[in-house]
Amino acid sequence: MGHSAIQPDARRSKTGVELITYSIAMNNNLHQLRCIGCGAVISGAEAKPDFRCVQCGELFEVVYPGWGQRKGLDRPNPGALKWLWRERRCSSEEIDHSGVWRFRELLPILDSFGDVVTLREGNTPLYKLRRAAKALGIDQLYAKHQGMNPTGSFKDTGMTAALSVAKERGFKCVACASTGNTSAAMAAYAARAGLNSLVLIPDGKIAWGKLSQAMDYGSLTCQLKVDFDGCLKLLTEIVKEAPIYLLNSVNPYRLEGQKTPAFEIAEAFDWNVPDHLIVPGGNLGNSSALGKGFRELRDLGLVARLPKISVIQAEGANPLVRSFLDHQATALDPVEAHTRATAIRIGNPASWRKAVRVIQETGGWCLDVTEAEIAIAKAELGREGLGCEPASAVTLAGLKKLRAEGKVASSETVVLLLTGHTLKDADYTIGFHRGTLLEKDETVGYEKEIASLQRNAISVDATVAAVLSALKERVG
Amino acid sequence: MGHSAIQPDARRSKTGVELITYSIAMNNNLHQLRCIGCGAVISGAEAKPDFRCVQCGELFEVVYPGWGQRKGLDRPNPGALKWLWRERRCSSEEIDHSGVWRFRELLPILDSFGDVVTLREGNTPLYKLRRAAKALGIDQLYAKHQGMNPTGSFKDTGMTAALSVAKERGFKCVACASTGNTSAAMAAYAARAGLNSLVLIPDGKIAWGKLSQAMDYGSLTCQLKVDFDGCLKLLTEIVKEAPIYLLNSVNPYRLEGQKTPAFEIAEAFDWNVPDHLIVPGGNLGNSSALGKGFRELRDLGLVARLPKISVIQAEGANPLVRSFLDHQATALDPVEAHTRATAIRIGNPASWRKAVRVIQETGGWCLDVTEAEIAIAKAELGREGLGCEPASAVTLAGLKKLRAEGKVASSETVVLLLTGHTLKDADYTIGFHRGTLLEKDETVGYEKEIASLQRNAISVDATVAAVLSALKERVG
């Protein structure tokens, strides 16, 4: 039987019943690493513990050379893949329940898929946004909600990939510097794999709520008397001296997992990609990964074109926006980041070069939005029944701006990528509705809009008449 | 074509491509309501706004008389259903992506399934618990994680059902008295349906974090100068005077949605049910619903037997345990409830009679666990990478007790039902790991176990040696 042929594969399920699953005869591990700076290509095993190129110091990206050979044995067959990925949704196998590993033919990064570390990430909902579509005069508006992943953020899709690599390579301990979603995801997957995990955080003001998950999943958290960059620098030294696997975003395998929502989106539209995908911009790994995912689909013939991919930053944490304005995106000056959308409060994004490439290649835009615009957009998404963390709401705020500037036509199909669950930042929500979130000068021009969205609890007499009158007054 | 025949059904998907979906020719609405007290049977339309029996004041349950007729036209065909439900996992239709409506032949409660209100609830993960299984000497231990629903709790499965009924019957406003997961779920589904929603809460100490979701989804929250029972009583009066749909747990349609995890569990085990299902016991709607789900599967010939269903309460909120001890479960004395597991802090559970029936019919147990046992079990689940809210952890704590008492054999297949996401109560997690959660007298005998599980952040010098030494000391 030749390569790329689909073959039935009889296995025993956990309940002992014989099942027919399907696989495509391909190697599980076809990847190499290519430096995005100097183009040097190395094998996965040759990567240094800090994942930096020894020649130029830049980051690596995962590449699959076999895919480039038109008649090559390792080039997947698009029709077979579409059928296979769909069928796997009906499978009883744990690996097929993952929205990342369901697409494993496009992530051949492991010697064996036999023991991937999974929490059933991915396969997240694509919600239709009817209210926002109407308000903006757009026919087709959707939200792909990555906050519906197991630990509540998009980071899970990347962690299942990178943790599986760590486990396969025999590491007993993994680590990251993070005070937020990354540490939560790492801790959960490490626990699932039975590995120890280490989180480094800076001294000083820490939002402990965000770290509760890392504790819950059993990470050791070390607080250091240095800033965040100092934590990252020390961790880079640590992984060079001890067998600890680095899981910050320099790790190129995380992006391999994070590219899979592109596959899910393409599949949901029957392999006709939407016109425009809008993504929050923090460390820029996500936009890079999604761009890579769509590019691979196109190069393999699964889709005909790329969607425009636009990146939205918060006004107070907009180094990429400035890079486009000041340097035509050829250089990036780090900024001191200030925004209440903590998940994108990043002044020196690691993956900025990859993101620039994605925006330029797809014809997308890069812009920023204010704190008030973020808060309003979050409340509007809430009104559609979709909670999200503040960073996710920049996508809707950005779309409004793009639409006002005539950059999005009413006939376009637009997908907003929501990155985190509303429960990730309950304090932000409460602050908004109580009116304590924003300063007065931030809300100028938005006072009425904000007031109409606020839903602080009100004290009412315990009578039928009083409650009904409050209801009539507030919601009509 | 006769009833129960599967027929292809050509429809247009959202992208305009013609799709073949499958449906079984059955009526969408086959239900009646039967009083669990006096047995009176009425149609759905005849129910009073407070969902109480006018004759005896008891609750109703949804019944499907057509299923009882062996050769009846409305009795579903088990083989066809299993095939159909599996195929729907590959469907592109929104309704088929719901783990509740995927099983809609067993929830014929609507005149039309055309506009169900869904957030893609259900289809939650069934995780294998390897560590806990080993520690307890049980071969097959799983956790069904209902906290992976869109708003972070099992309530979503019930809300999609009851909200769809509300919408179909033309209500413009829905309401509940709740300070927690119920209000979050109601608010989200109401927003999705474009309906207004009203939450009544008592004056005084409120955990605002829990209400952040209701605000986010746009509910109006009214705080009244009465206790929780007072809120519920007033709401009952309100719904009699105004066209507002009541969504507290007296609403029997919520249980129809909450029974669907039973279908998912049975399907995951290839229609051989596990030996034992362990459920947290608060208001007792969940255990009632799951029992109903398994009973219907058995009566329709989809499974051969019922699993034992055991209910675990917190020691300080154990009215059902006392009912078994003091009254052979024929009467229930309300208690003043005290437990940090807020989701089951309920002294007068609405669905206790239904739950008693389930426990007795299936041969399960009812027991309680202490605050320290809950906290330890939660941390142990965390160590497997499964965060949950404290109430969920009573299941593992209860299993340990049942196992110690010889009531669970090592060969049994056991499923723990986890009800809420860890992000629902970050403060509890932080308190446990910092050592501020439990009082000293609560931890007597558990000090070592607790210390070994605590993972409070530690201050460490910013050197490689200091961090590595901390790691070695703490995690080995």
PDB file of C-alpha atoms in Angstrom, chain A residues 41-198:
ATOM      1  CA  VAL A  41      17.986  24.594   8.994  1.00  0.00           C
ATOM      2  CA  ILE A  42      18.597  22.086  11.801  1.00  0.00           C
ATOM      3  CA  SER A  43      16.899  18.942  13.077  1.00  0.00           C
ATOM      4  CA  GLY A  44      14.647  19.117  16.093  1.00  0.00           C
ATOM      5  CA  ALA A  45      17.243  17.295  18.196  1.00  0.00           C
ATOM      6  CA  GLU A  46      19.877  19.894  17.407  1.00  0.00           C
ATOM      7  CA  ALA A  47      17.988  22.813  18.942  1.00  0.00           C
ATOM      8  CA  LYS A  48      19.664  24.443  21.946  1.00  0.00           C
ATOM      9  CA  PRO A  49      17.731  24.559  25.229  1.00  0.00           C
ATOM     10  CA  ASP A  50      16.921  28.265  24.698  1.00  0.00           C
ATOM     11  CA  PHE A  51      15.587  27.685  21.145  1.00  0.00           C
ATOM     12  CA  ARG A  52      17.753  30.467  19.729  1.00  0.00           C
ATOM     13  CA  CYS A  53      19.810  30.173  16.561  1.00  0.00           C
ATOM     14  CA  VAL A  54      23.498  29.779  17.474  1.00  0.00           C
ATOM     15  CA  GLN A  55      24.444  31.754  14.370  1.00  0.00           C
ATOM     16  CA  CYS A  56      22.199  34.806  14.573  1.00  0.00           C
ATOM     17  CA  GLY A  57      20.227  34.516  17.808  1.00  0.00           C
ATOM     18  CA  GLU A  58      16.803  34.603  16.100  1.00  0.00           C
ATOM     19  CA  LEU A  59      13.839  32.240  16.631  1.00  0.00           C
ATOM     20  CA  PHE A  60      13.147  29.037  14.763  1.00  0.00           C
ATOM     21  CA  GLU A  61      10.023  27.902  13.028  1.00  0.00           C
ATOM     22  CA  VAL A  62       8.992  24.326  12.315  1.00  0.00           C
ATOM     23  CA  VAL A  63       9.142  23.353   8.640  1.00  0.00           C
ATOM     24  CA  TYR A  64       8.252  20.145   6.770  1.00  0.00           C
ATOM     25  CA  PRO A  65      10.569  19.836   3.747  1.00  0.00           C
ATOM     26  CA  GLY A  66       8.800  16.745   2.391  1.00  0.00           C
ATOM     27  CA  TRP A  67       5.638  18.736   1.738  1.00  0.00           C
ATOM     28  CA  GLY A  68       7.376  20.841  -0.903  1.00  0.00           C
ATOM     29  CA  GLN A  69       7.998  17.915  -3.258  1.00  0.00           C
ATOM     30  CA  ARG A  70       5.001  17.801  -5.588  1.00  0.00           C
ATOM     31  CA  LYS A  71       5.084  14.046  -6.066  1.00  0.00           C
ATOM     32  CA  GLY A  72       6.897  13.299  -2.816  1.00  0.00           C
ATOM     33  CA  LEU A  73       5.888  10.410  -0.622  1.00  0.00           C
ATOM     34  CA  ASP A  74       5.501  12.630   2.431  1.00  0.00           C
ATOM     35  CA  ARG A  75       3.185  15.154   0.807  1.00  0.00           C
ATOM     36  CA  PRO A  76      -0.320  14.632   2.203  1.00  0.00           C
ATOM     37  CA  ASN A  77      -3.309  14.143  -0.076  1.00  0.00           C
ATOM     38  CA  PRO A  78      -5.811  16.987   0.496  1.00  0.00           C
ATOM     39  CA  GLY A  79      -8.973  15.027  -0.272  1.00  0.00           C
ATOM     40  CA  ALA A  80      -8.003  12.147   1.961  1.00  0.00           C
ATOM     41  CA  LEU A  81      -7.140  14.515   4.801  1.00  0.00           C
ATOM     42  CA  LYS A  82     -10.463  16.337   4.695  1.00  0.00           C
ATOM     43  CA  TRP A  83     -12.329  13.057   4.862  1.00  0.00           C
ATOM     44  CA  LEU A  84     -10.097  11.633   7.588  1.00  0.00           C
ATOM     45  CA  TRP A  85     -10.260  14.694   9.845  1.00  0.00           C
ATOM     46  CA  ARG A  86     -14.036  14.725   9.602  1.00  0.00           C
ATOM     47  CA  GLU A  87     -14.357  11.021  10.388  1.00  0.00           C
ATOM     48  CA  ARG A  88     -12.141  11.381  13.448  1.00  0.00           C
ATOM     49  CA  ARG A  89     -14.789  13.544  15.061  1.00  0.00           C
ATOM     50  CA  CYS A  90     -16.797  10.326  15.434  1.00  0.00           C
ATOM     51  CA  SER A  91     -13.872   8.341  16.800  1.00  0.00           C
ATOM     52  CA  SER A  92     -13.651   6.918  20.327  1.00  0.00           C
ATOM     53  CA  GLU A  93      -9.878   7.417  20.577  1.00  0.00           C
ATOM     54  CA  GLU A  94      -8.631  10.081  22.998  1.00  0.00           C
ATOM     55  CA  ILE A  95      -6.184  11.523  20.463  1.00  0.00           C
ATOM     56  CA  ASP A  96      -8.971  12.038  17.930  1.00  0.00           C
ATOM     57  CA  HIS A  97     -11.020  14.012  20.455  1.00  0.00           C
ATOM     58  CA  SER A  98      -8.311  16.669  20.479  1.00  0.00           C
ATOM     59  CA  GLY A  99      -8.884  19.494  18.018  1.00  0.00           C
ATOM     60  CA  VAL A 100      -5.107  19.714  17.709  1.00  0.00           C
ATOM     61  CA  TRP A 101      -4.180  16.054  17.146  1.00  0.00           C
ATOM     62  CA  ARG A 102      -7.190  15.372  14.970  1.00  0.00           C
ATOM     63  CA  PHE A 103      -5.086  17.226  12.380  1.00  0.00           C
ATOM     64  CA  ARG A 104      -1.892  15.361  13.229  1.00  0.00           C
ATOM     65  CA  GLU A 105      -0.852  14.805   9.597  1.00  0.00           C
ATOM     66  CA  LEU A 106      -0.085  18.535   9.559  1.00  0.00           C
ATOM     67  CA  LEU A 107       1.839  18.405  12.848  1.00  0.00           C
ATOM     68  CA  PRO A 108       4.325  15.579  12.244  1.00  0.00           C
ATOM     69  CA  ILE A 109       6.579  16.720  15.086  1.00  0.00           C
ATOM     70  CA  LEU A 110       6.669  13.524  17.176  1.00  0.00           C
ATOM     71  CA  ASP A 111       8.349  10.173  16.625  1.00  0.00           C
ATOM     72  CA  SER A 112       5.155   8.569  17.869  1.00  0.00           C
ATOM     73  CA  PHE A 113       1.659   9.943  18.382  1.00  0.00           C
ATOM     74  CA  GLY A 114       1.077   7.113  20.812  1.00  0.00           C
ATOM     75  CA  ASP A 115       1.402   9.142  23.949  1.00  0.00           C
ATOM     76  CA  VAL A 116       0.529  12.723  23.195  1.00  0.00           C
ATOM     77  CA  VAL A 117      -0.368  14.761  26.269  1.00  0.00           C
ATOM     78  CA  THR A 118      -3.918  15.944  25.758  1.00  0.00           C
ATOM     79  CA  LEU A 119      -6.735  17.482  27.775  1.00  0.00           C
ATOM     80  CA  ARG A 120      -9.138  17.405  24.808  1.00  0.00           C
ATOM     81  CA  GLU A 121      -8.201  20.915  23.716  1.00  0.00           C
ATOM     82  CA  GLY A 122      -9.401  22.518  20.504  1.00  0.00           C
ATOM     83  CA  ASN A 123     -12.632  21.840  18.599  1.00  0.00           C
ATOM     84  CA  THR A 124     -13.758  25.176  20.006  1.00  0.00           C
ATOM     85  CA  PRO A 125     -17.068  26.772  19.020  1.00  0.00           C
ATOM     86  CA  LEU A 126     -17.482  29.127  16.076  1.00  0.00           C
ATOM     87  CA  TYR A 127     -20.336  31.384  17.148  1.00  0.00           C
ATOM     88  CA  LYS A 128     -22.361  33.552  14.803  1.00  0.00           C
ATOM     89  CA  LEU A 129     -22.538  37.154  16.065  1.00  0.00           C
ATOM     90  CA  ARG A 130     -25.946  38.402  15.000  1.00  0.00           C
ATOM     91  CA  ARG A 131     -26.198  41.628  17.004  1.00  0.00           C
ATOM     92  CA  ALA A 132     -22.741  42.909  16.171  1.00  0.00           C
ATOM     93  CA  ALA A 133     -23.168  41.956  12.512  1.00  0.00           C
ATOM     94  CA  LYS A 134     -26.369  43.963  12.330  1.00  0.00           C
ATOM     95  CA  ALA A 135     -24.888  46.948  14.136  1.00  0.00           C
ATOM     96  CA  LEU A 136     -21.884  46.973  11.798  1.00  0.00           C
ATOM     97  CA  GLY A 137     -23.771  46.157   8.616  1.00  0.00           C
ATOM     98  CA  ILE A 138     -21.760  43.018   7.935  1.00  0.00           C
ATOM     99  CA  ASP A 139     -23.462  39.933   6.525  1.00  0.00           C
ATOM    100  CA  GLN A 140     -21.378  37.199   8.065  1.00  0.00           C
ATOM    101  CA  LEU A 141     -19.644  37.764  11.393  1.00  0.00           C
ATOM    102  CA  TYR A 142     -18.354  34.946  13.587  1.00  0.00           C
ATOM    103  CA  ALA A 143     -16.327  34.508  16.777  1.00  0.00           C
ATOM    104  CA  LYS A 144     -13.951  31.566  17.107  1.00  0.00           C
ATOM    105  CA  HIS A 145     -13.778  31.146  20.882  1.00  0.00           C
ATOM    106  CA  GLN A 146     -10.410  29.769  21.966  1.00  0.00           C
ATOM    107  CA  GLY A 147     -11.298  30.646  25.577  1.00  0.00           C
ATOM    108  CA  MET A 148     -13.404  27.457  25.540  1.00  0.00           C
ATOM    109  CA  ASN A 149     -10.228  25.385  25.838  1.00  0.00           C
ATOM    110  CA  PRO A 150      -9.700  23.318  29.032  1.00  0.00           C
ATOM    111  CA  THR A 151      -7.726  25.907  31.020  1.00  0.00           C
ATOM    112  CA  GLY A 152      -9.711  28.798  29.545  1.00  0.00           C
ATOM    113  CA  SER A 153      -7.317  30.171  26.931  1.00  0.00           C
ATOM    114  CA  PHE A 154      -5.852  29.542  23.467  1.00  0.00           C
ATOM    115  CA  LYS A 155      -2.547  28.595  25.069  1.00  0.00           C
ATOM    116  CA  ASP A 156      -3.764  25.026  25.534  1.00  0.00           C
ATOM    117  CA  THR A 157      -3.500  24.240  21.833  1.00  0.00           C
ATOM    118  CA  GLY A 158       0.172  25.172  21.890  1.00  0.00           C
ATOM    119  CA  MET A 159       0.926  23.449  25.170  1.00  0.00           C
ATOM    120  CA  THR A 160      -0.404  20.070  24.082  1.00  0.00           C
ATOM    121  CA  ALA A 161       2.083  20.181  21.201  1.00  0.00           C
ATOM    122  CA  ALA A 162       5.141  21.415  23.103  1.00  0.00           C
ATOM    123  CA  LEU A 163       4.495  19.264  26.201  1.00  0.00           C
ATOM    124  CA  SER A 164       4.177  16.180  24.029  1.00  0.00           C
ATOM    125  CA  VAL A 165       7.594  16.961  22.546  1.00  0.00           C
ATOM    126  CA  ALA A 166       9.039  17.478  26.039  1.00  0.00           C
ATOM    127  CA  LYS A 167       7.641  14.163  27.193  1.00  0.00           C
ATOM    128  CA  GLU A 168       8.858  12.268  24.139  1.00  0.00           C
ATOM    129  CA  ARG A 169      12.352  13.664  24.612  1.00  0.00           C
ATOM    130  CA  GLY A 170      12.418  12.387  28.173  1.00  0.00           C
ATOM    131  CA  PHE A 171      12.260  15.610  30.173  1.00  0.00           C
ATOM    132  CA  LYS A 172      11.002  15.316  33.754  1.00  0.00           C
ATOM    133  CA  CYS A 173      10.514  19.018  34.338  1.00  0.00           C
ATOM    134  CA  VAL A 174       9.195  21.943  32.258  1.00  0.00           C
ATOM    135  CA  ALA A 175       9.306  25.669  32.969  1.00  0.00           C
ATOM    136  CA  CYS A 176       8.144  29.106  31.890  1.00  0.00           C
ATOM    137  CA  ALA A 177       8.260  32.707  33.038  1.00  0.00           C
ATOM    138  CA  SER A 178       4.642  33.884  33.111  1.00  0.00           C
ATOM    139  CA  THR A 179       2.041  35.399  35.364  1.00  0.00           C
ATOM    140  CA  GLY A 180      -0.945  34.419  33.313  1.00  0.00           C
ATOM    141  CA  ASN A 181      -2.459  32.084  30.784  1.00  0.00           C
ATOM    142  CA  THR A 182       0.828  30.462  29.778  1.00  0.00           C
ATOM    143  CA  SER A 183       1.579  29.253  33.293  1.00  0.00           C
ATOM    144  CA  ALA A 184      -1.960  27.905  33.702  1.00  0.00           C
ATOM    145  CA  ALA A 185      -1.743  25.917  30.483  1.00  0.00           C
ATOM    146  CA  MET A 186       1.771  24.655  31.133  1.00  0.00           C
ATOM    147  CA  ALA A 187       0.906  23.540  34.660  1.00  0.00           C
ATOM    148  CA  ALA A 188      -2.179  21.639  33.530  1.00  0.00           C
ATOM    149  CA  TYR A 189      -0.465  19.750  30.714  1.00  0.00           C
ATOM    150  CA  ALA A 190       2.604  19.026  32.845  1.00  0.00           C
ATOM    151  CA  ALA A 191       0.329  17.567  35.522  1.00  0.00           C
ATOM    152  CA  ARG A 192      -1.457  15.506  32.899  1.00  0.00           C
ATOM    153  CA  ALA A 193       1.900  14.164  31.668  1.00  0.00           C
ATOM    154  CA  GLY A 194       3.142  13.486  35.202  1.00  0.00           C
ATOM    155  CA  LEU A 195       5.987  16.008  34.827  1.00  0.00           C
ATOM    156  CA  ASN A 196       7.053  18.639  37.318  1.00  0.00           C
ATOM    157  CA  SER A 197       6.627  22.260  36.352  1.00  0.00           C
ATOM    158  CA  LEU A 198       8.288  25.498  37.413  1.00  0.00           C
TER     159      LEU A 198
END
